[in-house]
Amino acid sequence: MDQLCNYVRFVSGTPQSRLFISSNENDPSYYVYGQMELRNDLVQEETEPSDSRCLRTTDKVITFTESDVVFNLISGEASVVGRNHLGFMQTQNFVKLQPNEMLNRYFLVFLLNENQMVKRQLFESLQGSKVIKYTLTQLKALKINELPSIEEQRLIGRMYFNQLRLNWLLKRSSDLKYKLRINQLRRG
């Protein structure tokens, strides 16, 4: 058994409360990465940034690049950042995880979201806490089993993301069919 911190470098997000928010239109603006963006990235849904909160600041902020692994300290979910969220600001509620060459990024997301041992450790770390928020220390201390080969990790990670996408498409199709039928019934 090993610890996650032996395979991953962790980068904390920008505390929004410490940012100077500017109203000057010449200052850089950033869309804020949130739970909705994480969920969209999990199912690889293409969305428009106009749905996201935007702020202007001259302060130095941490932003995402495509394929960054992100972990939400509030929901306990992880994903790989999609190209639509390139340049989005990383807030203090998110941690960027940079795996080394021994750990595939898609497999890391699978491990954090679906591995029962990891989920149990995260749940147990919250016991007795009034505020349900994971910490960077808890994340770093996660114990993980021996990793499969990098090729197996790639396959598992891609299958995981493909399955999430398929499930989302099937649900979306079902929802649209339901709305169509209801509209047909309303018209009589």
Steps between C-alpha positions, in 0.01 A plus 500: 500500500622847410388861546355715225755775569774269367343517153340845488601865538222714650425864411251694715263750344473877532305626806230721347456702820858630467464614139463865408196502271534767233235679297756622246416340164869501402592264786514126435176310549464137605215255499475321834517119493225348713312177566294538181817520290642194678186298428504613135863392472419158648251428220697699241207735438581801283365814668526872447699704753215752513332269755796547737575779745761749381718742697769756424819533701858611460606252771692187408260206477538130428327383183430162345643357182337226297555156657573625852361268767282689746353392835210685663567529874129544571337227289796259510478451122782508248514553124731585214459860380362520146607743228192718558632585846852592396604817685224476762604617845566236764348607834586382850228232478702310241839330499693436181662156502806447282574127478851375426581263212397196706136611529261565211281810552176328393572205727566744786151645453353147496695419818380811685136473388439124504754314717322382815813513716562862401134593551504339846814693599349828382173428685680401821712815487178706524362319809431744781550801276227764489623644171493248220810594306801288424848635560820485301657305788227233480546472126877464523471233770268271297629146493477318169564143395778405263432656162435289191731546201479836327334335198229345723453839665448664159241240403312520829505880496376528141231236558386688811466832318333335199249329731421827677446667162279215378287507817458878468400473131246225577347703782491813285331304219246358744425848640450645152268213400296557816465873424399421142230256615364741761478778239320264263253408776438865586414576138254216513 
